[in-house]
């Protein structure tokens, strides 16, 4: 394999020699040259997928690598004359910032954002693309020397090499969770627009860590607030469950290991009629967006997979007339979306 030649931009290059090492857990980690099997014609250029842009009317492009100069986003489709300040974005970025507690990554970044365009000196949007930049500071590229010759299990190291024939070794590049900084900044803008247009509110919290779940009725989706979420380091508004979640994380953390969890996200006061039939169903769009987050492996809307435990007659959401809000449903097992279109109930999803 080491003798195979790659064609990059019409020029022949040889891949690095195979270097492999034995993993601590007994498994074998294999270097880049062992898996590269590209077969391109002489001088042929490969068109690679971009994949860094999402949306049509509100269009978000994220950029940057975890150990590069910085990360951020460009947001197009923001209405003019909207009040947006750096502080609006920084509030959300501070919630995302690493190193806040013992149960998160120890990397300590300020994640201070700069608005480069699209907002006037008076803090009013111009209707033009808004560019946001966060500069990387606490990156230690020397800590990643080993993965230059040995892939990390279940990371994107190997697949990036398979696809592109090159990768950002330090920090994982675009596959790093620092890519989400651009999403958070864009999301802060989107939340402000939605709040202004329809008083729409979006909240999320940790609902499960390992086998520890929030109790039935422990979080009221009609009333819980951001303040409730921020009361503890695991960001779970069910305080009894939160304590157990922190214990579960600590149990694996002190052993140098990690564990997974589930985030529940809700949308209140969502306008009715959003979404379209077939391929543009709103839950399909949400699923794609949520599954594009790093390390996500599952998505549920409404009752999700638990719906198979009920009969159809039990799982239905019967309608009734509300004097103030009109047509509503007595239950919300559909998660606020039916036929791919919002019905005015709270949108509920799990990731």
mmCIF file of C-alpha atoms in Angstrom:
data_model
loop_
_atom_site.group_PDB
_atom_site.id
_atom_site.type_symbol
_atom_site.label_atom_id
_atom_site.label_comp_id
_atom_site.label_asym_id
_atom_site.label_seq_id
_atom_site.Cartn_x
_atom_site.Cartn_y
_atom_site.Cartn_z
ATOM 1 C CA UNK A 1 0.000 0.000 0.000
ATOM 2 C CA UNK A 2 2.877 2.335 0.817
ATOM 3 C CA UNK A 3 4.000 2.093 -2.814
ATOM 4 C CA UNK A 4 0.645 3.221 -4.197
ATOM 5 C CA UNK A 5 0.638 6.685 -5.708
ATOM 6 C CA UNK A 6 -2.027 9.342 -5.136
ATOM 7 C CA UNK A 7 -3.078 11.978 -7.616
ATOM 8 C CA UNK A 8 -3.598 15.334 -5.898
ATOM 9 C CA UNK A 9 -4.369 18.307 -8.131
ATOM 10 C CA UNK A 10 -2.854 16.496 -11.108
ATOM 11 C CA UNK A 11 0.443 15.813 -9.286
ATOM 12 C CA UNK A 12 1.610 12.412 -8.093
ATOM 13 C CA UNK A 13 2.381 12.078 -4.417
ATOM 14 C CA UNK A 14 3.218 9.088 -2.294
ATOM 15 C CA UNK A 15 1.293 8.369 0.891
ATOM 16 C CA UNK A 16 3.191 8.103 4.179
ATOM 17 C CA UNK A 17 4.675 4.764 5.122
ATOM 18 C CA UNK A 18 2.450 2.544 7.231
ATOM 19 C CA UNK A 19 2.994 3.085 10.922
ATOM 20 C CA UNK A 20 0.822 1.267 13.412
ATOM 21 C CA UNK A 21 0.779 0.946 17.173
ATOM 22 C CA UNK A 22 -0.901 -1.217 19.745
ATOM 23 C CA UNK A 23 -3.773 0.494 21.562
ATOM 24 C CA UNK A 24 -3.976 0.420 25.323
ATOM 25 C CA UNK A 25 -7.138 -1.660 25.196
ATOM 26 C CA UNK A 26 -5.456 -4.339 23.103
ATOM 27 C CA UNK A 27 -6.864 -3.258 19.756
ATOM 28 C CA UNK A 28 -4.709 -2.319 16.767
ATOM 29 C CA UNK A 29 -4.729 1.237 15.454
ATOM 30 C CA UNK A 30 -3.694 1.541 11.836
ATOM 31 C CA UNK A 31 -2.030 4.425 10.038
ATOM 32 C CA UNK A 32 -3.306 6.310 6.997
ATOM 33 C CA UNK A 33 -1.378 4.431 4.326
ATOM 34 C CA UNK A 34 -2.933 1.107 5.327
ATOM 35 C CA UNK A 35 -6.466 2.137 4.391
ATOM 36 C CA UNK A 36 -5.984 4.506 1.472
ATOM 37 C CA UNK A 37 -7.279 2.714 -1.603
ATOM 38 C CA UNK A 38 -8.116 5.615 -3.923
ATOM 39 C CA UNK A 39 -8.016 4.854 -7.628
ATOM 40 C CA UNK A 40 -7.925 7.989 -9.711
ATOM 41 C CA UNK A 41 -6.775 8.428 -13.269
ATOM 42 C CA UNK A 42 -3.601 10.324 -14.139
ATOM 43 C CA UNK A 43 -4.158 14.033 -13.708
ATOM 44 C CA UNK A 44 -7.770 13.543 -12.626
ATOM 45 C CA UNK A 45 -9.210 16.017 -10.108
ATOM 46 C CA UNK A 46 -11.722 14.805 -7.549
ATOM 47 C CA UNK A 47 -14.703 17.005 -6.702
ATOM 48 C CA UNK A 48 -15.104 16.774 -2.935
ATOM 49 C CA UNK A 49 -18.315 17.365 -1.001
ATOM 50 C CA UNK A 50 -18.495 20.657 0.875
ATOM 51 C CA UNK A 51 -21.106 19.988 3.542
ATOM 52 C CA UNK A 52 -20.478 23.135 5.603
ATOM 53 C CA UNK A 53 -23.673 25.021 4.710
ATOM 54 C CA UNK A 54 -27.212 24.486 5.964
ATOM 55 C CA UNK A 55 -30.497 26.217 5.164
ATOM 56 C CA UNK A 56 -32.092 28.048 2.280
ATOM 57 C CA UNK A 57 -33.744 31.293 3.431
ATOM 58 C CA UNK A 58 -31.698 31.462 6.641
ATOM 59 C CA UNK A 59 -28.399 30.108 5.392
ATOM 60 C CA UNK A 60 -25.570 29.181 7.761
ATOM 61 C CA UNK A 61 -22.009 28.302 6.778
ATOM 62 C CA UNK A 62 -19.541 27.324 9.486
ATOM 63 C CA UNK A 63 -15.781 27.437 9.017
ATOM 64 C CA UNK A 64 -12.495 26.757 10.751
ATOM 65 C CA UNK A 65 -10.568 23.931 12.411
ATOM 66 C CA UNK A 66 -10.104 23.312 16.120
ATOM 67 C CA UNK A 67 -6.362 24.092 16.042
ATOM 68 C CA UNK A 68 -6.408 26.679 13.283
ATOM 69 C CA UNK A 69 -6.569 30.436 13.668
ATOM 70 C CA UNK A 70 -10.220 30.413 14.609
ATOM 71 C CA UNK A 71 -13.733 29.127 13.978
ATOM 72 C CA UNK A 72 -17.004 30.833 13.197
ATOM 73 C CA UNK A 73 -19.875 31.264 10.785
ATOM 74 C CA UNK A 74 -21.380 33.331 8.007
ATOM 75 C CA UNK A 75 -25.157 33.796 8.245
ATOM 76 C CA UNK A 76 -27.121 34.988 5.227
ATOM 77 C CA UNK A 77 -30.837 35.795 5.159
ATOM 78 C CA UNK A 78 -30.984 37.809 8.386
ATOM 79 C CA UNK A 79 -33.660 40.521 8.134
ATOM 80 C CA UNK A 80 -32.515 44.148 8.274
ATOM 81 C CA UNK A 81 -33.222 46.486 11.213
ATOM 82 C CA UNK A 82 -32.953 43.733 13.825
ATOM 83 C CA UNK A 83 -31.182 44.608 17.073
ATOM 84 C CA UNK A 84 -28.216 42.231 17.467
ATOM 85 C CA UNK A 85 -25.313 42.795 19.826
ATOM 86 C CA UNK A 86 -22.099 40.953 20.495
ATOM 87 C CA UNK A 87 -23.456 40.275 23.998
ATOM 88 C CA UNK A 88 -26.449 38.382 22.541
ATOM 89 C CA UNK A 89 -24.067 35.959 20.853
ATOM 90 C CA UNK A 90 -21.581 35.852 23.712
ATOM 91 C CA UNK A 91 -24.259 34.761 26.202
ATOM 92 C CA UNK A 92 -24.897 31.579 24.211
ATOM 93 C CA UNK A 93 -21.200 31.010 23.481
ATOM 94 C CA UNK A 94 -20.391 31.251 27.185
ATOM 95 C CA UNK A 95 -22.866 28.429 27.830
ATOM 96 C CA UNK A 96 -21.083 26.305 25.217
ATOM 97 C CA UNK A 97 -17.574 27.243 26.375
ATOM 98 C CA UNK A 98 -15.381 24.319 27.551
ATOM 99 C CA UNK A 99 -13.694 24.103 30.923
ATOM 100 C CA UNK A 100 -16.713 25.303 32.934
ATOM 101 C CA UNK A 101 -16.830 22.368 35.333
ATOM 102 C CA UNK A 102 -15.148 19.071 36.180
ATOM 103 C CA UNK A 103 -17.571 17.088 33.985
ATOM 104 C CA UNK A 104 -16.609 18.825 30.723
ATOM 105 C CA UNK A 105 -13.464 18.967 28.589
ATOM 106 C CA UNK A 106 -10.574 20.682 30.429
ATOM 107 C CA UNK A 107 -9.647 22.843 27.431
ATOM 108 C CA UNK A 108 -9.933 26.446 28.645
ATOM 109 C CA UNK A 109 -10.988 28.822 25.889
ATOM 110 C CA UNK A 110 -12.412 32.329 26.270
ATOM 111 C CA UNK A 111 -14.443 31.863 23.078
ATOM 112 C CA UNK A 112 -14.756 35.625 22.729
ATOM 113 C CA UNK A 113 -16.623 36.436 19.522
ATOM 114 C CA UNK A 114 -16.130 39.203 16.974
ATOM 115 C CA UNK A 115 -18.896 40.347 14.609
ATOM 116 C CA UNK A 116 -17.046 41.149 11.392
ATOM 117 C CA UNK A 117 -19.907 42.178 9.107
ATOM 118 C CA UNK A 118 -23.646 42.545 8.672
ATOM 119 C CA UNK A 119 -24.273 44.660 11.780
ATOM 120 C CA UNK A 120 -23.953 48.437 11.866
ATOM 121 C CA UNK A 121 -22.243 50.494 14.541
ATOM 122 C CA UNK A 122 -25.638 51.080 16.140
ATOM 123 C CA UNK A 123 -26.155 47.303 16.617
ATOM 124 C CA UNK A 124 -28.768 47.034 13.868
ATOM 125 C CA UNK A 125 -28.566 44.342 11.182
ATOM 126 C CA UNK A 126 -28.015 45.556 7.626
ATOM 127 C CA UNK A 127 -29.689 42.666 5.812
ATOM 128 C CA UNK A 128 -26.290 41.534 4.527
ATOM 129 C CA UNK A 129 -24.320 38.422 5.557
ATOM 130 C CA UNK A 130 -23.255 38.394 9.197
ATOM 131 C CA UNK A 131 -19.787 36.958 9.791
ATOM 132 C CA UNK A 132 -18.785 35.892 13.300
ATOM 133 C CA UNK A 133 -15.263 34.836 14.318
ATOM 134 C CA UNK A 134 -13.961 33.199 17.500
ATOM 135 C CA UNK A 135 -10.180 32.907 17.661
ATOM 136 C CA UNK A 136 -8.564 29.725 19.012
ATOM 137 C CA UNK A 137 -6.130 30.249 21.865
ATOM 138 C CA UNK A 138 -5.772 27.270 24.236
ATOM 139 C CA UNK A 139 -4.891 24.646 21.628
ATOM 140 C CA UNK A 140 -2.010 22.272 22.303
ATOM 141 C CA UNK A 141 -1.193 20.661 18.977
ATOM 142 C CA UNK A 142 1.726 18.737 20.466
ATOM 143 C CA UNK A 143 -0.762 16.624 22.418
ATOM 144 C CA UNK A 144 -1.906 15.046 19.137
ATOM 145 C CA UNK A 145 1.431 13.744 17.870
ATOM 146 C CA UNK A 146 0.477 10.101 18.342
ATOM 147 C CA UNK A 147 -2.603 10.228 16.090
ATOM 148 C CA UNK A 148 -0.425 11.334 13.178
ATOM 149 C CA UNK A 149 0.447 7.636 12.821
ATOM 150 C CA UNK A 150 -2.429 5.954 14.688
ATOM 151 C CA UNK A 151 -6.164 6.493 14.234
ATOM 152 C CA UNK A 152 -8.365 7.024 17.278
ATOM 153 C CA UNK A 153 -11.132 4.408 17.529
ATOM 154 C CA UNK A 154 -14.608 5.666 16.545
ATOM 155 C CA UNK A 155 -13.289 9.123 15.599
ATOM 156 C CA UNK A 156 -13.305 10.676 12.128
ATOM 157 C CA UNK A 157 -9.547 10.297 11.612
ATOM 158 C CA UNK A 158 -9.756 7.230 9.385
ATOM 159 C CA UNK A 159 -12.813 8.251 7.360
ATOM 160 C CA UNK A 160 -11.420 11.737 6.638
ATOM 161 C CA UNK A 161 -8.269 10.072 5.290
ATOM 162 C CA UNK A 162 -10.371 7.655 3.233
ATOM 163 C CA UNK A 163 -12.349 10.502 1.688
ATOM 164 C CA UNK A 164 -9.823 13.327 1.283
ATOM 165 C CA UNK A 165 -6.428 11.638 1.507
ATOM 166 C CA UNK A 166 -5.456 14.280 4.061
ATOM 167 C CA UNK A 167 -6.698 15.401 7.478
ATOM 168 C CA UNK A 168 -6.101 17.967 10.190
ATOM 169 C CA UNK A 169 -4.230 15.831 12.703
ATOM 170 C CA UNK A 170 -4.228 18.322 15.573
ATOM 171 C CA UNK A 171 -7.594 18.307 17.304
ATOM 172 C CA UNK A 172 -9.523 16.571 14.553
ATOM 173 C CA UNK A 173 -10.051 19.673 12.412
ATOM 174 C CA UNK A 174 -13.627 20.025 11.161
ATOM 175 C CA UNK A 175 -14.758 16.929 13.048
ATOM 176 C CA UNK A 176 -13.964 18.631 16.368
ATOM 177 C CA UNK A 177 -16.799 19.856 18.583
ATOM 178 C CA UNK A 178 -15.327 23.354 18.221
ATOM 179 C CA UNK A 179 -17.105 23.459 14.875
ATOM 180 C CA UNK A 180 -20.319 23.934 16.878
ATOM 181 C CA UNK A 181 -19.204 27.445 17.862
ATOM 182 C CA UNK A 182 -20.431 28.648 14.471
ATOM 183 C CA UNK A 183 -23.768 26.909 15.009
ATOM 184 C CA UNK A 184 -24.189 28.453 18.445
ATOM 185 C CA UNK A 185 -23.492 31.959 17.149
ATOM 186 C CA UNK A 186 -25.910 31.455 14.245
ATOM 187 C CA UNK A 187 -28.447 29.921 16.625
ATOM 188 C CA UNK A 188 -28.287 33.000 18.861
ATOM 189 C CA UNK A 189 -29.251 35.125 15.858
ATOM 190 C CA UNK A 190 -32.027 32.707 14.857
ATOM 191 C CA UNK A 191 -33.459 32.653 18.395
ATOM 192 C CA UNK A 192 -33.651 36.442 18.402
ATOM 193 C CA UNK A 193 -35.469 36.492 15.047
ATOM 194 C CA UNK A 194 -37.958 33.819 16.137
ATOM 195 C CA UNK A 195 -38.611 35.541 19.463
ATOM 196 C CA UNK A 196 -39.333 38.815 17.715
ATOM 197 C CA UNK A 197 -41.546 37.345 14.990
ATOM 198 C CA UNK A 198 -43.671 34.868 16.933
ATOM 199 C CA UNK A 199 -42.523 34.934 20.576
ATOM 200 C CA UNK A 200 -41.066 31.503 19.816
ATOM 201 C CA UNK A 201 -38.840 30.072 22.549
ATOM 202 C CA UNK A 202 -36.290 27.258 22.225
ATOM 203 C CA UNK A 203 -34.889 25.469 25.290
ATOM 204 C CA UNK A 204 -32.879 22.289 25.814
ATOM 205 C CA UNK A 205 -31.684 20.236 28.762
ATOM 206 C CA UNK A 206 -29.924 16.966 29.582
ATOM 207 C CA UNK A 207 -32.620 14.318 30.133
ATOM 208 C CA UNK A 208 -30.406 11.224 30.473
ATOM 209 C CA UNK A 209 -26.821 10.264 31.354
ATOM 210 C CA UNK A 210 -25.981 6.575 31.047
ATOM 211 C CA UNK A 211 -28.983 4.832 32.653
ATOM 212 C CA UNK A 212 -30.017 7.842 34.766
ATOM 213 C CA UNK A 213 -33.139 9.559 33.377
ATOM 214 C CA UNK A 214 -35.304 12.459 34.445
ATOM 215 C CA UNK A 215 -38.354 11.267 36.377
ATOM 216 C CA UNK A 216 -41.806 11.106 34.815
ATOM 217 C CA UNK A 217 -43.187 14.619 35.107
ATOM 218 C CA UNK A 218 -39.887 15.845 36.568
ATOM 219 C CA UNK A 219 -39.627 18.574 33.914
ATOM 220 C CA UNK A 220 -42.737 20.520 32.891
ATOM 221 C CA UNK A 221 -42.245 21.476 29.247
ATOM 222 C CA UNK A 222 -44.888 24.191 29.551
ATOM 223 C CA UNK A 223 -43.150 26.113 32.322
ATOM 224 C CA UNK A 224 -39.454 25.279 32.863
ATOM 225 C CA UNK A 225 -37.011 28.111 32.193
ATOM 226 C CA UNK A 226 -33.397 28.718 31.213
ATOM 227 C CA UNK A 227 -32.701 29.513 34.856
ATOM 228 C CA UNK A 228 -33.954 26.046 35.834
ATOM 229 C CA UNK A 229 -31.565 24.476 33.310
ATOM 230 C CA UNK A 230 -28.597 26.498 34.563
ATOM 231 C CA UNK A 231 -29.024 25.580 38.242
ATOM 232 C CA UNK A 232 -26.495 22.725 38.080
ATOM 233 C CA UNK A 233 -23.389 21.766 36.095
ATOM 234 C CA UNK A 234 -25.106 18.958 34.183
ATOM 235 C CA UNK A 235 -27.872 21.345 33.014
ATOM 236 C CA UNK A 236 -30.835 19.216 34.039
ATOM 237 C CA UNK A 237 -33.846 21.043 35.566
ATOM 238 C CA UNK A 238 -34.867 17.872 37.464
ATOM 239 C CA UNK A 239 -32.587 18.393 40.467
ATOM 240 C CA UNK A 240 -32.941 14.907 41.936
ATOM 241 C CA UNK A 241 -31.989 13.354 38.599
ATOM 242 C CA UNK A 242 -29.204 15.923 38.108
ATOM 243 C CA UNK A 243 -27.372 14.803 41.249
ATOM 244 C CA UNK A 244 -27.450 11.185 40.087
ATOM 245 C CA UNK A 245 -26.259 12.190 36.608
ATOM 246 C CA UNK A 246 -23.257 14.026 38.038
ATOM 247 C CA UNK A 247 -22.412 10.968 40.156
ATOM 248 C CA UNK A 248 -22.611 8.741 37.055
ATOM 249 C CA UNK A 249 -20.250 11.031 35.133
ATOM 250 C CA UNK A 250 -17.803 11.264 38.026
ATOM 251 C CA UNK A 251 -17.752 7.481 38.320
ATOM 252 C CA UNK A 252 -16.343 7.078 34.808
ATOM 253 C CA UNK A 253 -14.416 10.366 34.726
ATOM 254 C CA UNK A 254 -12.058 9.414 37.559
ATOM 255 C CA UNK A 255 -11.193 6.262 35.595
ATOM 256 C CA UNK A 256 -10.196 8.286 32.550
ATOM 257 C CA UNK A 257 -13.336 7.263 30.654
ATOM 258 C CA UNK A 258 -16.478 8.980 29.400
ATOM 259 C CA UNK A 259 -20.182 8.244 28.917
ATOM 260 C CA UNK A 260 -23.070 9.265 26.720
ATOM 261 C CA UNK A 261 -26.328 11.058 27.305
ATOM 262 C CA UNK A 262 -29.546 12.391 25.811
ATOM 263 C CA UNK A 263 -30.528 16.019 25.253
ATOM 264 C CA UNK A 264 -34.205 16.982 25.083
ATOM 265 C CA UNK A 265 -35.019 20.110 23.073
ATOM 266 C CA UNK A 266 -38.382 21.873 22.990
ATOM 267 C CA UNK A 267 -39.868 24.718 20.942
ATOM 268 C CA UNK A 268 -42.696 26.750 22.476
ATOM 269 C CA UNK A 269 -45.083 28.995 20.523
ATOM 270 C CA UNK A 270 -44.016 27.578 17.193
ATOM 271 C CA UNK A 271 -46.260 28.934 14.409
ATOM 272 C CA UNK A 272 -48.649 26.424 12.884
ATOM 273 C CA UNK A 273 -48.145 25.275 9.320
ATOM 274 C CA UNK A 274 -44.345 25.103 9.183
ATOM 275 C CA UNK A 275 -42.941 22.219 7.155
ATOM 276 C CA UNK A 276 -44.089 20.570 3.951
ATOM 277 C CA UNK A 277 -45.147 17.097 2.800
ATOM 278 C CA UNK A 278 -42.857 14.213 1.882
ATOM 279 C CA UNK A 279 -39.152 15.148 1.673
ATOM 280 C CA UNK A 280 -39.444 18.550 3.352
ATOM 281 C CA UNK A 281 -41.204 17.438 6.512
ATOM 282 C CA UNK A 282 -40.094 19.553 9.445
ATOM 283 C CA UNK A 283 -39.015 16.556 11.511
ATOM 284 C CA UNK A 284 -36.873 15.424 8.570
ATOM 285 C CA UNK A 285 -35.139 18.814 8.496
ATOM 286 C CA UNK A 286 -34.696 18.741 12.271
ATOM 287 C CA UNK A 287 -33.324 15.201 12.154
ATOM 288 C CA UNK A 288 -30.698 16.162 9.586
ATOM 289 C CA UNK A 289 -29.666 19.222 11.571
ATOM 290 C CA UNK A 290 -29.438 17.372 14.880
ATOM 291 C CA UNK A 291 -27.680 14.325 13.445
ATOM 292 C CA UNK A 292 -25.032 16.581 11.919
ATOM 293 C CA UNK A 293 -23.843 17.488 15.426
ATOM 294 C CA UNK A 294 -20.627 15.715 16.470
ATOM 295 C CA UNK A 295 -21.039 12.334 18.207
ATOM 296 C CA UNK A 296 -24.839 12.107 17.718
ATOM 297 C CA UNK A 297 -26.207 8.636 17.002
ATOM 298 C CA UNK A 298 -29.952 8.922 17.510
ATOM 299 C CA UNK A 299 -32.916 11.262 17.001
ATOM 300 C CA UNK A 300 -36.515 11.053 18.245
ATOM 301 C CA UNK A 301 -39.520 13.314 17.787
ATOM 302 C CA UNK A 302 -42.459 13.185 20.199
ATOM 303 C CA UNK A 303 -42.856 9.724 21.714
ATOM 304 C CA UNK A 304 -40.113 8.423 19.429
ATOM 305 C CA UNK A 305 -39.281 4.734 19.616
ATOM 306 C CA UNK A 306 -41.315 4.383 22.819
ATOM 307 C CA UNK A 307 -44.425 4.761 20.660
ATOM 308 C CA UNK A 308 -44.146 1.108 19.614
ATOM 309 C CA UNK A 309 -45.103 0.107 23.161
ATOM 310 C CA UNK A 310 -48.616 1.533 22.708
ATOM 311 C CA UNK A 311 -51.567 0.570 20.533
ATOM 312 C CA UNK A 312 -52.654 3.038 17.889
ATOM 313 C CA UNK A 313 -55.719 4.009 19.906
ATOM 314 C CA UNK A 314 -53.478 4.804 22.868
ATOM 315 C CA UNK A 315 -50.906 6.702 20.846
ATOM 316 C CA UNK A 316 -53.336 9.065 19.069
ATOM 317 C CA UNK A 317 -53.498 12.759 20.048
ATOM 318 C CA UNK A 318 -57.240 13.599 20.245
ATOM 319 C CA UNK A 319 -58.332 17.128 19.270
ATOM 320 C CA UNK A 320 -60.335 19.623 21.325
ATOM 321 C CA UNK A 321 -61.236 23.306 21.069
ATOM 322 C CA UNK A 322 -59.462 25.736 23.377
ATOM 323 C CA UNK A 323 -61.249 29.047 23.972
ATOM 324 C CA UNK A 324 -58.055 31.088 23.588
ATOM 325 C CA UNK A 325 -55.901 29.103 21.165
ATOM 326 C CA UNK A 326 -58.458 27.248 19.072
ATOM 327 C CA UNK A 327 -57.775 23.691 17.897
ATOM 328 C CA UNK A 328 -55.420 21.775 20.180
ATOM 329 C CA UNK A 329 -54.604 18.188 21.159
ATOM 330 C CA UNK A 330 -55.172 16.628 24.593
ATOM 331 C CA UNK A 331 -51.798 14.831 24.415
ATOM 332 C CA UNK A 332 -48.638 15.569 22.458
ATOM 333 C CA UNK A 333 -47.196 12.211 21.458
ATOM 334 C CA UNK A 334 -46.679 13.570 17.932
ATOM 335 C CA UNK A 335 -44.219 16.070 19.371
ATOM 336 C CA UNK A 336 -45.923 19.099 17.820
ATOM 337 C CA UNK A 337 -45.587 17.848 14.239
ATOM 338 C CA UNK A 338 -48.144 15.826 12.249
ATOM 339 C CA UNK A 339 -47.707 14.922 8.602
ATOM 340 C CA UNK A 340 -44.435 16.854 8.666
ATOM 341 C CA UNK A 341 -46.245 20.111 9.527
ATOM 342 C CA UNK A 342 -46.415 21.932 12.867
ATOM 343 C CA UNK A 343 -49.772 21.876 14.660
ATOM 344 C CA UNK A 344 -49.103 24.583 17.257
ATOM 345 C CA UNK A 345 -48.238 22.260 20.135
ATOM 346 C CA UNK A 346 -44.792 22.221 21.742
ATOM 347 C CA UNK A 347 -42.188 20.610 19.488
ATOM 348 C CA UNK A 348 -40.372 17.948 21.498
ATOM 349 C CA UNK A 349 -37.291 16.108 20.294
ATOM 350 C CA UNK A 350 -34.477 14.046 21.749
ATOM 351 C CA UNK A 351 -30.902 13.712 20.511
#
